[in-house]
Amino acid sequence: MTTTVIIGGVAGGMSAATRLRRRDEDMEIIVLEASGYVSFANCGLPYHLSGTIEQRESLLLQTPESLNSRFNLDVRVNTRATKIDRDAQTVTTEAGETISYDYLVLSPGATPVRPPIPGIERTLSLRTVEDLDAIKAATQGASRAAIIGGGFIGLEVAENVAHRGVEVTIIEASPQIMGPLDPEMAVIVKKRLEDNGVTVLTSTAAAEFTEQGVTLSDGTTIDADVVIAAIGVKPASTLASEAGLEVGERGGIVVDDHMRTSDPRIFAVGDATQKRDAVNDEPTLVPLAQTANRHGRLVADVITGRDTAARPVLGTAVVGLFGLAAASVGWNEKRARAAGRNVRTVYLHPSNHAGYYPGASQIHLKLVVDADTDAILGAQAIGEDGADKRIDVIATAMRGGLSASDLADLELAYAPQFGSAKDPVNMAGFINDNIAGGERTVAYHEIEKYKEDGWQLVDVRTPAEYSKGTITGAINIELDSIRDRIDEFEGQKVVVFCQVGQRGHTAASLLAGRGIEVANVGGGYLTWSFGQEV
Amino acid sequence: MTTTVIIGGVAGGMSAATRLRRRDEDMEIIVLEASGYVSFANCGLPYHLSGTIEQRESLLLQTPESLNSRFNLDVRVNTRATKIDRDAQTVTTEAGETISYDYLVLSPGATPVRPPIPGIERTLSLRTVEDLDAIKAATQGASRAAIIGGGFIGLEVAENVAHRGVEVTIIEASPQIMGPLDPEMAVIVKKRLEDNGVTVLTSTAAAEFTEQGVTLSDGTTIDADVVIAAIGVKPASTLASEAGLEVGERGGIVVDDHMRTSDPRIFAVGDATQKRDAVNDEPTLVPLAQTANRHGRLVADVITGRDTAARPVLGTAVVGLFGLAAASVGWNEKRARAAGRNVRTVYLHPSNHAGYYPGASQIHLKLVVDADTDAILGAQAIGEDGADKRIDVIATAMRGGLSASDLADLELAYAPQFGSAKDPVNMAGFINDNIAGGERTVAYHEIEKYKEDGWQLVDVRTPAEYSKGTITGAINIELDSIRDRIDEFEGQKVVVFCQVGQRGHTAASLLAGRGIEVANVGGGYLTWSFGQEV
């Protein structure tokens, strides 16, 4: 009889175990889980802190018993694997037991990064059900909490702790929260947090954790009854590297597209592994549940003799915060520029559905395009409704190899409650097509440069909009009066803008049609105003 | 100066007009609209009947004046074009005016089908703002309304009239409402209508419209103060055909992929034209706003000298009814079978988002696949939330040429409020992959045949579920006890099923692993029960 041992009983590990059983009724399948729980809902943990997910039991999707009765799995919780002997094909547990394997699947996940800041042992982290219990107990009756790190988990914990009536401060060392977003998009999320009473400190480093709370590197103190470190995660690859398995530069276990490690009897899936980036095919880390589950299923197929291969990953993700969704896929502009790409950005701020139907809300959408090839490199969307849908559509387009201009042709379901006859994704395609076709666009951070180069800034919104605030130095010539006032543009180089970029596009088309050198501000005044808070 | 005349000032026509102006500041652009309104929100009209869209003005997105001041368009409402003289390159209006063109764009839309049933003149139809006003007036104070036709518009009108407190009966001649859906999916929508007090009569033909209401072909009468005919639409191609332009079998104006008619100076877009079907590249009619708008933009590009081409159409659509969304893309099973395809169907009933997060609701999803090629032919999704998103993703996958099994690898944004680590679309890919890999599946309508052939039907749900109702003839062996009771399956051919198909899959895997001939009911008891109401 073949024996497969799986280390790690959540997401990837459990997907592998159940799929193995479905494909092989005879295999012995042993799952070793270091924590006390298997197959729990990692991504749901923060929501129990606020009581949004009321019952702790709701998070415990399976038990060793249920998995045994349904799938005939030998699931052992509180069982930490401490050593792999590749020659003997055995795993040794903390308790000293030695288990033989024909195949070994490593799915140990990732562990929270805990930098050697003095007092770090005072902080809590959230990864397991036990961690959740500890945070829940510590925040019970607390008045103030500090969250170190403004990534997905830190922000989710921040929201849910805040819902308990705790005063929350987020302390983020880098200049922005939510690294997957570009900075001018991240400010939208920051604002939503602040509007809900959460204090967000960026470019702020914690120097020490004390009884009082957090001492910052500038010497000031943030009072906190509880400090939660959510600085990031790193692959739990120590066991693998100690066994001599190849591990990548950033600590991920190296696997081929069959999820096979450098030892042909050992496979690895999930957050602990190194993936291939779908944009440039280079090694990357993408600690996401969807990929872990998918690769867990795939490794079971491979072990049971099926020729199937993993795809490079896009890293599609979403987070919900105080009613706002922030979603992203692929590369952001920062990443694309760092890689030396010739970047084209497309900004728009359309409604989630037809504006004439009640309840429409705005989506802030940014598309990052390779200007040389028109390939979609990535996208970011933020809004109260429909942001996740648009990112899913763009992720699918990327997976299908569609170009940015192809987005114009997507046929997306339209009725006024659900979208627009020109969906936001279509609009992104139209705008990209316009820019690719020669319409000059100015990014929010380039405006000062244009002004220095003698371009006149013209706000084409209404006088009422102009009077409420405009970009410094802009004069106001409303779109509908440009034809009458065309003489005023004579001999000028003009940067036009409106609220979101659409009227600016019409103005730019008109002026270009009259032979005037013109550029439009991408995403208009709104994107510029977000940029001011970067 | 070049003059372009556009016939039809909504959707396609107005998209063409504004895009033409953006691309050519000098062109003379004349828009002739037969009704009194341009650029109105067709798709929003039904929602004003209920007051959901409170202000009639909200539906009037532009006026001739606003279009003139912004785009320098010459927009003439209440101006019906009655004749095209192709040699002279002129259009004549009802009022006798003759207008010369260099380019002519036909975007007259579609007109409601009004069959020669006695009394048809008593019925109202909904296409224009004037029609809306008439229906609004007629339903004011009415007690009973009959809607002839259970397509998109008929159902939207039914809902919105019902919201006014009017008792509504839908009379549909074919055996099901919502033709784009397969019958077992359409019953879900029918049930939602009935649960909200709407009477739905299928396979029921209207024989006469009288003062009393509708006389059916069986002689019975449906009392109605108002009768609205929403039997379908046909291309408004009379003007084109009278001018000798080529028109297809089903009445659509024939255009090439530059939207050019058989006369190189005349283009046509929108509901009046014949499109190419994305699945088989054959002529089709797809009267949808998204396509009309897209082709309007495209024709402006072509006229202004850009080489760009229309794509074949998928016909992605959605309708919202009493809180339920029913969306579809591509071909349904009926269509695929009629075309002689080797059809594989995939049914599933997953949650819109993680079940452990509050507020999850069910999506009924059906994928229609070409079993010979694994190509996605189409999909249907019905649910209270997230159905539109899944259809948009599948439409994008189809456009990108992804196979049904490729859906398993899509990376879709996951957080527990928005989806699942295995999204419904991924699950559809997994199920397809299982079936393609050899798992035998039984469609709801094939069960009787299997029973006749001696297969034993086994309900693998819990005894509690079984006791509430099962498929006739099924015995109950709960999934988790199959291993203990494996002897009972000895020498049998077994059809297993559970509630939605998932436990059935596990049971089928187990039994197949023990050498038993087994098949699983696609979509489980739930799909079967929908099928019973077909």
PDB file of N, CA, C and O in Angstrom, chain A residues 19 22 25-26 47 52 70 290 294 297 306 311 314-316 358 388-389 392 406 409-411 413 417 433-434 480 483 506 514, chain B residues 19 22 25-26 47 52 70 290 294 297 306 311 314-316 358 388-389 392 406 409-411 413 417 426 433-434 480 483 506 514:
ATOM      1  N   ARG A  19      -8.569  15.181  -2.096  1.00  0.00           N
ATOM      2  CA  ARG A  19      -8.473  14.831  -3.521  1.00  0.00           C
ATOM      3  C   ARG A  19      -7.732  13.506  -3.702  1.00  0.00           C
ATOM      4  O   ARG A  19      -8.106  12.693  -4.561  1.00  0.00           O
ATOM      5  N   ARG A  22     -10.213  10.860  -3.088  1.00  0.00           N
ATOM      6  CA  ARG A  22     -11.173  10.718  -4.189  1.00  0.00           C
ATOM      7  C   ARG A  22     -10.557   9.960  -5.362  1.00  0.00           C
ATOM      8  O   ARG A  22     -11.242   9.255  -6.080  1.00  0.00           O
ATOM      9  N   GLU A  25      -8.829   5.142  -3.434  1.00  0.00           N
ATOM     10  CA  GLU A  25      -9.537   4.668  -2.246  1.00  0.00           C
ATOM     11  C   GLU A  25      -8.619   3.833  -1.338  1.00  0.00           C
ATOM     12  O   GLU A  25      -8.878   3.691  -0.147  1.00  0.00           O
ATOM     13  N   ASP A  26      -7.501   3.361  -1.889  1.00  0.00           N
ATOM     14  CA  ASP A  26      -6.652   2.430  -1.135  1.00  0.00           C
ATOM     15  C   ASP A  26      -5.456   3.076  -0.446  1.00  0.00           C
ATOM     16  O   ASP A  26      -4.837   2.489   0.425  1.00  0.00           O
ATOM     17  N   TYR A  47     -12.752  38.030  11.440  1.00  0.00           N
ATOM     18  CA  TYR A  47     -14.159  38.421  11.548  1.00  0.00           C
ATOM     19  C   TYR A  47     -14.845  37.864  12.786  1.00  0.00           C
ATOM     20  O   TYR A  47     -15.954  38.252  13.109  1.00  0.00           O
ATOM     21  N   THR A  52     -18.679  39.508  13.830  1.00  0.00           N
ATOM     22  CA  THR A  52     -19.334  39.409  12.517  1.00  0.00           C
ATOM     23  C   THR A  52     -19.597  37.933  12.218  1.00  0.00           C
ATOM     24  O   THR A  52     -20.680  37.563  11.775  1.00  0.00           O
ATOM     25  N   ARG A  70     -15.548  10.604   6.594  1.00  0.00           N
ATOM     26  CA  ARG A  70     -15.885  10.835   5.192  1.00  0.00           C
ATOM     27  C   ARG A  70     -14.785  10.392   4.231  1.00  0.00           C
ATOM     28  O   ARG A  70     -15.071   9.843   3.168  1.00  0.00           O
ATOM     29  N   GLN A 290      -6.525  30.811  -2.360  1.00  0.00           N
ATOM     30  CA  GLN A 290      -7.028  30.244  -3.616  1.00  0.00           C
ATOM     31  C   GLN A 290      -5.958  29.374  -4.274  1.00  0.00           C
ATOM     32  O   GLN A 290      -6.219  28.253  -4.699  1.00  0.00           O
ATOM     33  N   ARG A 294      -5.875  25.320  -4.891  1.00  0.00           N
ATOM     34  CA  ARG A 294      -5.732  24.833  -6.264  1.00  0.00           C
ATOM     35  C   ARG A 294      -4.541  23.893  -6.386  1.00  0.00           C
ATOM     36  O   ARG A 294      -4.630  22.826  -6.996  1.00  0.00           O
ATOM     37  N   ARG A 297      -5.097  20.438  -4.789  1.00  0.00           N
ATOM     38  CA  ARG A 297      -5.821  19.522  -5.671  1.00  0.00           C
ATOM     39  C   ARG A 297      -4.882  18.963  -6.750  1.00  0.00           C
ATOM     40  O   ARG A 297      -4.885  17.777  -7.056  1.00  0.00           O
ATOM     41  N   ARG A 306      -1.535  11.612 -12.783  1.00  0.00           N
ATOM     42  CA  ARG A 306      -2.098  12.423 -13.857  1.00  0.00           C
ATOM     43  C   ARG A 306      -1.103  13.495 -14.282  1.00  0.00           C
ATOM     44  O   ARG A 306      -0.461  14.119 -13.448  1.00  0.00           O
ATOM     45  N   ARG A 311      -0.158  26.635 -13.206  1.00  0.00           N
ATOM     46  CA  ARG A 311       0.033  27.844 -14.005  1.00  0.00           C
ATOM     47  C   ARG A 311       0.801  28.874 -13.181  1.00  0.00           C
ATOM     48  O   ARG A 311       0.690  28.885 -11.961  1.00  0.00           O
ATOM     49  N   LEU A 314      -1.082  35.054 -10.746  1.00  0.00           N
ATOM     50  CA  LEU A 314      -1.363  36.484 -10.883  1.00  0.00           C
ATOM     51  C   LEU A 314      -1.484  37.177  -9.522  1.00  0.00           C
ATOM     52  O   LEU A 314      -1.320  38.394  -9.428  1.00  0.00           O
ATOM     53  N   GLY A 315      -1.837  36.392  -8.508  1.00  0.00           N
ATOM     54  CA  GLY A 315      -1.987  36.995  -7.177  1.00  0.00           C
ATOM     55  C   GLY A 315      -3.187  37.912  -7.043  1.00  0.00           C
ATOM     56  O   GLY A 315      -3.095  38.993  -6.474  1.00  0.00           O
ATOM     57  N   THR A 316      -4.327  37.469  -7.548  1.00  0.00           N
ATOM     58  CA  THR A 316      -5.554  38.255  -7.399  1.00  0.00           C
ATOM     59  C   THR A 316      -5.978  38.279  -5.936  1.00  0.00           C
ATOM     60  O   THR A 316      -6.003  37.236  -5.290  1.00  0.00           O
ATOM     61  N   PRO A 358     -31.048  53.812  -8.854  1.00  0.00           N
ATOM     62  CA  PRO A 358     -30.676  54.230  -7.487  1.00  0.00           C
ATOM     63  C   PRO A 358     -29.592  53.366  -6.856  1.00  0.00           C
ATOM     64  O   PRO A 358     -29.507  52.171  -7.145  1.00  0.00           O
ATOM     65  N   ASP A 388     -14.602  43.947  -6.725  1.00  0.00           N
ATOM     66  CA  ASP A 388     -14.132  42.561  -6.867  1.00  0.00           C
ATOM     67  C   ASP A 388     -14.498  41.991  -8.236  1.00  0.00           C
ATOM     68  O   ASP A 388     -13.694  41.321  -8.879  1.00  0.00           O
ATOM     69  N   LYS A 389     -15.707  42.317  -8.704  1.00  0.00           N
ATOM     70  CA  LYS A 389     -16.133  41.814 -10.016  1.00  0.00           C
ATOM     71  C   LYS A 389     -15.203  42.290 -11.113  1.00  0.00           C
ATOM     72  O   LYS A 389     -14.789  41.511 -11.969  1.00  0.00           O
ATOM     73  N   ASP A 392     -11.896  40.533 -10.979  1.00  0.00           N
ATOM     74  CA  ASP A 392     -12.040  39.146 -11.447  1.00  0.00           C
ATOM     75  C   ASP A 392     -12.089  39.088 -12.975  1.00  0.00           C
ATOM     76  O   ASP A 392     -11.503  38.197 -13.593  1.00  0.00           O
ATOM     77  N   ASP A 406      -8.308  45.055 -25.708  1.00  0.00           N
ATOM     78  CA  ASP A 406      -9.352  44.025 -25.834  1.00  0.00           C
ATOM     79  C   ASP A 406     -10.445  44.184 -24.776  1.00  0.00           C
ATOM     80  O   ASP A 406     -11.560  43.673 -24.958  1.00  0.00           O
ATOM     81  N   ASP A 409     -13.859  45.309 -25.785  1.00  0.00           N
ATOM     82  CA  ASP A 409     -14.769  44.409 -26.497  1.00  0.00           C
ATOM     83  C   ASP A 409     -15.411  43.356 -25.619  1.00  0.00           C
ATOM     84  O   ASP A 409     -16.205  42.554 -26.106  1.00  0.00           O
ATOM     85  N   LEU A 410     -15.060  43.314 -24.347  1.00  0.00           N
ATOM     86  CA  LEU A 410     -15.670  42.301 -23.481  1.00  0.00           C
ATOM     87  C   LEU A 410     -17.168  42.533 -23.402  1.00  0.00           C
ATOM     88  O   LEU A 410     -17.619  43.668 -23.276  1.00  0.00           O
ATOM     89  N   GLU A 411     -17.918  41.457 -23.471  1.00  0.00           N
ATOM     90  CA  GLU A 411     -19.370  41.555 -23.327  1.00  0.00           C
ATOM     91  C   GLU A 411     -19.722  41.166 -21.907  1.00  0.00           C
ATOM     92  O   GLU A 411     -19.659  39.993 -21.549  1.00  0.00           O
ATOM     93  N   ALA A 413     -22.382  41.382 -18.578  1.00  0.00           N
ATOM     94  CA  ALA A 413     -23.824  41.387 -18.353  1.00  0.00           C
ATOM     95  C   ALA A 413     -24.299  42.765 -17.910  1.00  0.00           C
ATOM     96  O   ALA A 413     -23.803  43.302 -16.930  1.00  0.00           O
ATOM     97  N   GLN A 417     -29.155  47.551 -12.720  1.00  0.00           N
ATOM     98  CA  GLN A 417     -28.776  47.249 -11.337  1.00  0.00           C
ATOM     99  C   GLN A 417     -27.376  46.661 -11.229  1.00  0.00           C
ATOM    100  O   GLN A 417     -26.825  46.557 -10.136  1.00  0.00           O
ATOM    101  N   ASP A 433      -7.252  52.477 -25.191  1.00  0.00           N
ATOM    102  CA  ASP A 433      -7.244  52.566 -26.644  1.00  0.00           C
ATOM    103  C   ASP A 433      -7.008  54.008 -27.094  1.00  0.00           C
ATOM    104  O   ASP A 433      -6.246  54.267 -28.037  1.00  0.00           O
ATOM    105  N   ASN A 434      -7.640  54.939 -26.398  1.00  0.00           N
ATOM    106  CA  ASN A 434      -7.424  56.351 -26.732  1.00  0.00           C
ATOM    107  C   ASN A 434      -5.967  56.759 -26.536  1.00  0.00           C
ATOM    108  O   ASN A 434      -5.379  57.443 -27.384  1.00  0.00           O
ATOM    109  N   ASP A 480     -18.200  73.012 -22.188  1.00  0.00           N
ATOM    110  CA  ASP A 480     -19.194  73.411 -23.180  1.00  0.00           C
ATOM    111  C   ASP A 480     -18.954  74.798 -23.756  1.00  0.00           C
ATOM    112  O   ASP A 480     -19.657  75.208 -24.693  1.00  0.00           O
ATOM    113  N   ARG A 483     -15.532  75.760 -27.455  1.00  0.00           N
ATOM    114  CA  ARG A 483     -15.625  76.143 -28.877  1.00  0.00           C
ATOM    115  C   ARG A 483     -15.740  77.657 -29.045  1.00  0.00           C
ATOM    116  O   ARG A 483     -15.154  78.236 -29.953  1.00  0.00           O
ATOM    117  N   THR A 506     -12.924  64.690 -23.783  1.00  0.00           N
ATOM    118  CA  THR A 506     -13.687  65.401 -24.818  1.00  0.00           C
ATOM    119  C   THR A 506     -13.024  66.748 -25.126  1.00  0.00           C
ATOM    120  O   THR A 506     -12.883  67.129 -26.302  1.00  0.00           O
ATOM    121  N   ARG A 514      -8.443  71.150 -33.210  1.00  0.00           N
ATOM    122  CA  ARG A 514      -8.183  72.534 -33.619  1.00  0.00           C
ATOM    123  C   ARG A 514      -6.679  72.816 -33.674  1.00  0.00           C
ATOM    124  O   ARG A 514      -6.245  73.973 -33.723  1.00  0.00           O
TER     125      ARG A 514
ATOM    126  N   ARG B  19     -18.537  59.914 -30.608  1.00  0.00           N
ATOM    127  CA  ARG B  19     -17.191  59.442 -30.948  1.00  0.00           C
ATOM    128  C   ARG B  19     -16.711  60.093 -32.257  1.00  0.00           C
ATOM    129  O   ARG B  19     -15.546  60.453 -32.379  1.00  0.00           O
ATOM    130  N   ARG B  22     -15.465  63.449 -31.357  1.00  0.00           N
ATOM    131  CA  ARG B  22     -14.173  63.411 -30.666  1.00  0.00           C
ATOM    132  C   ARG B  22     -13.037  63.176 -31.652  1.00  0.00           C
ATOM    133  O   ARG B  22     -11.931  63.644 -31.439  1.00  0.00           O
ATOM    134  N   GLU B  25     -13.304  67.151 -35.357  1.00  0.00           N
ATOM    135  CA  GLU B  25     -13.946  68.380 -34.890  1.00  0.00           C
ATOM    136  C   GLU B  25     -14.676  69.105 -36.028  1.00  0.00           C
ATOM    137  O   GLU B  25     -15.575  69.906 -35.792  1.00  0.00           O
ATOM    138  N   ASP B  26     -14.325  68.773 -37.263  1.00  0.00           N
ATOM    139  CA  ASP B  26     -14.866  69.517 -38.405  1.00  0.00           C
ATOM    140  C   ASP B  26     -16.077  68.878 -39.075  1.00  0.00           C
ATOM    141  O   ASP B  26     -16.779  69.531 -39.843  1.00  0.00           O
ATOM    142  N   TYR B  47     -38.167  50.457 -14.875  1.00  0.00           N
ATOM    143  CA  TYR B  47     -38.002  50.766 -13.452  1.00  0.00           C
ATOM    144  C   TYR B  47     -38.652  52.080 -13.041  1.00  0.00           C
ATOM    145  O   TYR B  47     -38.767  52.377 -11.863  1.00  0.00           O
ATOM    146  N   THR B  52     -39.083  52.830  -8.828  1.00  0.00           N
ATOM    147  CA  THR B  52     -37.705  52.523  -8.402  1.00  0.00           C
ATOM    148  C   THR B  52     -36.778  53.619  -8.924  1.00  0.00           C
ATOM    149  O   THR B  52     -35.936  54.131  -8.182  1.00  0.00           O
ATOM    150  N   ARG B  70     -22.210  70.499 -26.162  1.00  0.00           N
ATOM    151  CA  ARG B  70     -20.980  69.763 -25.847  1.00  0.00           C
ATOM    152  C   ARG B  70     -20.291  69.202 -27.077  1.00  0.00           C
ATOM    153  O   ARG B  70     -19.068  69.239 -27.176  1.00  0.00           O
ATOM    154  N   GLN B 290     -25.126  46.836 -24.781  1.00  0.00           N
ATOM    155  CA  GLN B 290     -23.660  46.865 -24.708  1.00  0.00           C
ATOM    156  C   GLN B 290     -23.058  46.789 -26.104  1.00  0.00           C
ATOM    157  O   GLN B 290     -22.166  47.560 -26.459  1.00  0.00           O
ATOM    158  N   ARG B 294     -20.934  49.604 -28.205  1.00  0.00           N
ATOM    159  CA  ARG B 294     -19.586  49.260 -28.656  1.00  0.00           C
ATOM    160  C   ARG B 294     -19.451  49.459 -30.164  1.00  0.00           C
ATOM    161  O   ARG B 294     -18.469  50.026 -30.640  1.00  0.00           O
ATOM    162  N   ARG B 297     -19.310  53.153 -31.243  1.00  0.00           N
ATOM    163  CA  ARG B 297     -17.963  53.719 -31.121  1.00  0.00           C
ATOM    164  C   ARG B 297     -17.087  53.242 -32.280  1.00  0.00           C
ATOM    165  O   ARG B 297     -16.347  54.008 -32.887  1.00  0.00           O
ATOM    166  N   ARG B 306      -9.885  54.672 -39.226  1.00  0.00           N
ATOM    167  CA  ARG B 306      -9.118  53.746 -38.418  1.00  0.00           C
ATOM    168  C   ARG B 306      -9.463  52.310 -38.796  1.00  0.00           C
ATOM    169  O   ARG B 306     -10.617  51.975 -38.994  1.00  0.00           O
ATOM    170  N   ARG B 311     -15.915  42.243 -33.135  1.00  0.00           N
ATOM    171  CA  ARG B 311     -15.749  40.842 -32.748  1.00  0.00           C
ATOM    172  C   ARG B 311     -17.104  40.135 -32.868  1.00  0.00           C
ATOM    173  O   ARG B 311     -18.143  40.758 -32.686  1.00  0.00           O
ATOM    174  N   LEU B 314     -21.122  37.281 -28.020  1.00  0.00           N
ATOM    175  CA  LEU B 314     -21.485  36.224 -27.088  1.00  0.00           C
ATOM    176  C   LEU B 314     -22.905  36.396 -26.555  1.00  0.00           C
ATOM    177  O   LEU B 314     -23.519  35.444 -26.087  1.00  0.00           O
ATOM    178  N   GLY B 315     -23.382  37.650 -26.572  1.00  0.00           N
ATOM    179  CA  GLY B 315     -24.726  37.895 -26.056  1.00  0.00           C
ATOM    180  C   GLY B 315     -24.855  37.736 -24.554  1.00  0.00           C
ATOM    181  O   GLY B 315     -25.817  37.134 -24.069  1.00  0.00           O
ATOM    182  N   THR B 316     -23.909  38.270 -23.812  1.00  0.00           N
ATOM    183  CA  THR B 316     -23.983  38.211 -22.351  1.00  0.00           C
ATOM    184  C   THR B 316     -25.141  39.087 -21.869  1.00  0.00           C
ATOM    185  O   THR B 316     -25.277  40.224 -22.316  1.00  0.00           O
ATOM    186  N   PRO B 358     -21.421  35.530   7.302  1.00  0.00           N
ATOM    187  CA  PRO B 358     -22.871  35.724   7.286  1.00  0.00           C
ATOM    188  C   PRO B 358     -23.404  36.277   5.960  1.00  0.00           C
ATOM    189  O   PRO B 358     -22.710  37.047   5.284  1.00  0.00           O
ATOM    190  N   ASP B 388     -24.171  37.718 -11.657  1.00  0.00           N
ATOM    191  CA  ASP B 388     -23.636  38.542 -12.750  1.00  0.00           C
ATOM    192  C   ASP B 388     -22.115  38.453 -12.806  1.00  0.00           C
ATOM    193  O   ASP B 388     -21.525  38.351 -13.880  1.00  0.00           O
ATOM    194  N   LYS B 389     -21.482  38.446 -11.629  1.00  0.00           N
ATOM    195  CA  LYS B 389     -20.018  38.371 -11.601  1.00  0.00           C
ATOM    196  C   LYS B 389     -19.524  37.092 -12.240  1.00  0.00           C
ATOM    197  O   LYS B 389     -18.599  37.116 -13.054  1.00  0.00           O
ATOM    198  N   ASP B 392     -19.912  37.216 -15.968  1.00  0.00           N
ATOM    199  CA  ASP B 392     -18.912  38.112 -16.557  1.00  0.00           C
ATOM    200  C   ASP B 392     -17.547  37.433 -16.651  1.00  0.00           C
ATOM    201  O   ASP B 392     -16.824  37.585 -17.644  1.00  0.00           O
ATOM    202  N   ASP B 406      -9.954  25.082 -17.917  1.00  0.00           N
ATOM    203  CA  ASP B 406      -9.123  26.235 -17.523  1.00  0.00           C
ATOM    204  C   ASP B 406      -9.786  27.064 -16.422  1.00  0.00           C
ATOM    205  O   ASP B 406      -9.104  27.808 -15.709  1.00  0.00           O
ATOM    206  N   ASP B 409      -8.357  27.044 -12.979  1.00  0.00           N
ATOM    207  CA  ASP B 409      -7.113  27.764 -12.684  1.00  0.00           C
ATOM    208  C   ASP B 409      -7.272  29.272 -12.585  1.00  0.00           C
ATOM    209  O   ASP B 409      -6.293  29.971 -12.341  1.00  0.00           O
ATOM    210  N   LEU B 410      -8.474  29.779 -12.807  1.00  0.00           N
ATOM    211  CA  LEU B 410      -8.641  31.232 -12.714  1.00  0.00           C
ATOM    212  C   LEU B 410      -8.361  31.677 -11.287  1.00  0.00           C
ATOM    213  O   LEU B 410      -8.787  31.046 -10.331  1.00  0.00           O
ATOM    214  N   GLU B 411      -7.646  32.778 -11.187  1.00  0.00           N
ATOM    215  CA  GLU B 411      -7.386  33.340  -9.865  1.00  0.00           C
ATOM    216  C   GLU B 411      -8.365  34.483  -9.654  1.00  0.00           C
ATOM    217  O   GLU B 411      -8.216  35.548 -10.241  1.00  0.00           O
ATOM    218  N   ALA B 413     -10.563  37.010  -6.992  1.00  0.00           N
ATOM    219  CA  ALA B 413     -10.329  37.682  -5.712  1.00  0.00           C
ATOM    220  C   ALA B 413     -11.120  37.014  -4.595  1.00  0.00           C
ATOM    221  O   ALA B 413     -12.340  36.884  -4.690  1.00  0.00           O
ATOM    222  N   GLN B 417     -16.118  37.757   2.340  1.00  0.00           N
ATOM    223  CA  GLN B 417     -17.316  38.512   1.965  1.00  0.00           C
ATOM    224  C   GLN B 417     -17.587  38.447   0.466  1.00  0.00           C
ATOM    225  O   GLN B 417     -18.655  38.846   0.009  1.00  0.00           O
ATOM    226  N   ASN B 426     -14.302  28.399 -10.316  1.00  0.00           N
ATOM    227  CA  ASN B 426     -13.287  27.355 -10.179  1.00  0.00           C
ATOM    228  C   ASN B 426     -13.961  25.991 -10.018  1.00  0.00           C
ATOM    229  O   ASN B 426     -13.544  25.008 -10.643  1.00  0.00           O
ATOM    230  N   ASP B 433     -13.646  19.133 -15.187  1.00  0.00           N
ATOM    231  CA  ASP B 433     -12.414  18.354 -15.256  1.00  0.00           C
ATOM    232  C   ASP B 433     -12.665  16.915 -14.785  1.00  0.00           C
ATOM    233  O   ASP B 433     -12.179  15.959 -15.395  1.00  0.00           O
ATOM    234  N   ASN B 434     -13.460  16.752 -13.726  1.00  0.00           N
ATOM    235  CA  ASN B 434     -13.796  15.410 -13.242  1.00  0.00           C
ATOM    236  C   ASN B 434     -14.556  14.617 -14.296  1.00  0.00           C
ATOM    237  O   ASN B 434     -14.264  13.450 -14.535  1.00  0.00           O
ATOM    238  N   ASP B 480     -21.195   8.976   4.604  1.00  0.00           N
ATOM    239  CA  ASP B 480     -20.189   8.576   5.583  1.00  0.00           C
ATOM    240  C   ASP B 480     -20.301   7.111   6.020  1.00  0.00           C
ATOM    241  O   ASP B 480     -19.439   6.619   6.747  1.00  0.00           O
ATOM    242  N   ARG B 483     -18.489   3.214   3.252  1.00  0.00           N
ATOM    243  CA  ARG B 483     -17.366   2.262   3.423  1.00  0.00           C
ATOM    244  C   ARG B 483     -17.786   1.053   4.257  1.00  0.00           C
ATOM    245  O   ARG B 483     -17.420  -0.079   3.961  1.00  0.00           O
ATOM    246  N   THR B 506     -18.050  12.579  -4.171  1.00  0.00           N
ATOM    247  CA  THR B 506     -17.202  11.817  -3.243  1.00  0.00           C
ATOM    248  C   THR B 506     -17.651  10.361  -3.182  1.00  0.00           C
ATOM    249  O   THR B 506     -16.824   9.440  -3.208  1.00  0.00           O
ATOM    250  N   ARG B 514     -13.733   1.146  -5.578  1.00  0.00           N
ATOM    251  CA  ARG B 514     -14.004  -0.233  -5.163  1.00  0.00           C
ATOM    252  C   ARG B 514     -14.510  -1.072  -6.329  1.00  0.00           C
ATOM    253  O   ARG B 514     -15.055  -2.153  -6.151  1.00  0.00           O
TER     254      ARG B 514
END
